[in-house]
């Protein structure tokens, strides 16, 4: 994710298959994650590498971009600093 690109980056942690890739999505999208009725076990989510949370059957997780972006501290320009 580049600081000048308005987007959401959804990254699977410790995927068990190489088919699970990061997703780059428009910043105006709302994602809803929910276990299917046929799920064999709970799912786990982690936010910014913090303690994980269990998602049970019936739980829903809504993900959307904040109204205010996180400020970046750059020495010079955001593009140059980001690419170095």
mmCIF file of C-alpha atoms in Angstrom:
data_model
loop_
_atom_site.group_PDB
_atom_site.id
_atom_site.type_symbol
_atom_site.label_atom_id
_atom_site.label_comp_id
_atom_site.label_asym_id
_atom_site.label_seq_id
_atom_site.Cartn_x
_atom_site.Cartn_y
_atom_site.Cartn_z
ATOM 1 C CA UNK A 1 0.000 0.000 0.000
ATOM 2 C CA UNK A 2 1.368 3.416 -0.961
ATOM 3 C CA UNK A 3 0.464 6.508 1.112
ATOM 4 C CA UNK A 4 -0.875 8.352 -1.953
ATOM 5 C CA UNK A 5 -3.209 5.513 -2.995
ATOM 6 C CA UNK A 6 -6.596 5.561 -1.242
ATOM 7 C CA UNK A 7 -7.239 1.872 -0.625
ATOM 8 C CA UNK A 8 -7.746 -0.898 1.898
ATOM 9 C CA UNK A 9 -5.138 -3.622 2.165
ATOM 10 C CA UNK A 10 -6.433 -6.922 3.537
ATOM 11 C CA UNK A 11 -3.577 -9.338 4.225
ATOM 12 C CA UNK A 12 -3.963 -12.947 5.381
ATOM 13 C CA UNK A 13 -1.516 -13.858 8.152
ATOM 14 C CA UNK A 14 0.061 -17.318 8.094
ATOM 15 C CA UNK A 15 -2.003 -18.643 5.183
ATOM 16 C CA UNK A 16 -1.920 -22.408 4.743
ATOM 17 C CA UNK A 17 -1.932 -22.128 0.952
ATOM 18 C CA UNK A 18 -0.183 -19.890 -1.576
ATOM 19 C CA UNK A 19 -3.570 -19.097 -3.118
ATOM 20 C CA UNK A 20 -4.354 -16.739 -0.215
ATOM 21 C CA UNK A 21 -3.008 -13.388 -1.416
ATOM 22 C CA UNK A 22 -3.314 -9.841 -0.061
ATOM 23 C CA UNK A 23 -6.295 -7.920 -1.436
ATOM 24 C CA UNK A 24 -6.050 -4.268 -2.486
ATOM 25 C CA UNK A 25 -9.554 -2.775 -2.490
ATOM 26 C CA UNK A 26 -11.029 0.693 -3.102
ATOM 27 C CA UNK A 27 -11.284 2.708 0.092
ATOM 28 C CA UNK A 28 -15.045 3.231 -0.299
ATOM 29 C CA UNK A 29 -15.899 -0.489 -0.018
ATOM 30 C CA UNK A 30 -17.378 -2.152 3.082
ATOM 31 C CA UNK A 31 -16.368 -5.777 3.606
ATOM 32 C CA UNK A 32 -18.500 -8.179 5.596
ATOM 33 C CA UNK A 33 -16.805 -11.351 6.832
ATOM 34 C CA UNK A 34 -19.031 -14.102 8.133
ATOM 35 C CA UNK A 35 -18.608 -17.844 8.610
ATOM 36 C CA UNK A 36 -20.732 -20.054 6.389
ATOM 37 C CA UNK A 37 -23.362 -22.276 7.986
ATOM 38 C CA UNK A 38 -21.271 -25.299 7.023
ATOM 39 C CA UNK A 39 -18.061 -24.069 8.694
ATOM 40 C CA UNK A 40 -16.301 -26.907 10.483
ATOM 41 C CA UNK A 41 -14.535 -24.712 13.022
ATOM 42 C CA UNK A 42 -14.369 -21.097 14.203
ATOM 43 C CA UNK A 43 -12.239 -18.523 12.408
ATOM 44 C CA UNK A 44 -9.683 -16.244 14.015
ATOM 45 C CA UNK A 45 -8.938 -12.607 13.168
ATOM 46 C CA UNK A 46 -6.138 -10.297 14.246
ATOM 47 C CA UNK A 47 -6.027 -6.516 13.905
ATOM 48 C CA UNK A 48 -2.638 -4.889 13.366
ATOM 49 C CA UNK A 49 -0.924 -7.969 14.791
ATOM 50 C CA UNK A 50 -2.658 -7.612 18.154
ATOM 51 C CA UNK A 51 -4.282 -10.386 20.148
ATOM 52 C CA UNK A 52 -6.518 -12.536 17.971
ATOM 53 C CA UNK A 53 -10.287 -12.758 18.287
ATOM 54 C CA UNK A 54 -12.486 -15.778 17.623
ATOM 55 C CA UNK A 55 -15.333 -15.549 15.103
ATOM 56 C CA UNK A 56 -18.129 -18.004 15.838
ATOM 57 C CA UNK A 57 -21.092 -19.029 13.710
ATOM 58 C CA UNK A 58 -23.389 -16.002 13.371
ATOM 59 C CA UNK A 59 -20.685 -13.415 14.103
ATOM 60 C CA UNK A 60 -20.150 -10.735 11.450
ATOM 61 C CA UNK A 61 -17.130 -8.537 10.946
ATOM 62 C CA UNK A 62 -17.517 -5.261 9.028
ATOM 63 C CA UNK A 63 -14.372 -3.659 7.632
ATOM 64 C CA UNK A 64 -14.264 -0.163 6.148
ATOM 65 C CA UNK A 65 -11.766 2.659 5.820
ATOM 66 C CA UNK A 66 -11.655 5.295 8.532
ATOM 67 C CA UNK A 67 -12.856 8.788 7.682
ATOM 68 C CA UNK A 68 -9.469 10.150 8.700
ATOM 69 C CA UNK A 69 -6.294 8.532 7.334
ATOM 70 C CA UNK A 70 -3.388 7.618 9.579
ATOM 71 C CA UNK A 71 -0.724 10.314 9.273
ATOM 72 C CA UNK A 72 2.669 9.264 7.950
ATOM 73 C CA UNK A 73 5.894 10.876 9.069
ATOM 74 C CA UNK A 74 8.127 11.463 6.056
ATOM 75 C CA UNK A 75 11.585 12.943 5.919
ATOM 76 C CA UNK A 76 11.050 14.429 2.441
ATOM 77 C CA UNK A 77 8.227 13.546 0.079
ATOM 78 C CA UNK A 78 5.875 10.651 0.809
ATOM 79 C CA UNK A 79 6.625 8.999 -2.544
ATOM 80 C CA UNK A 80 10.398 9.222 -2.282
ATOM 81 C CA UNK A 81 10.568 8.131 1.370
ATOM 82 C CA UNK A 82 8.153 5.252 0.745
ATOM 83 C CA UNK A 83 10.188 3.807 -2.113
ATOM 84 C CA UNK A 84 13.598 3.982 -0.409
#
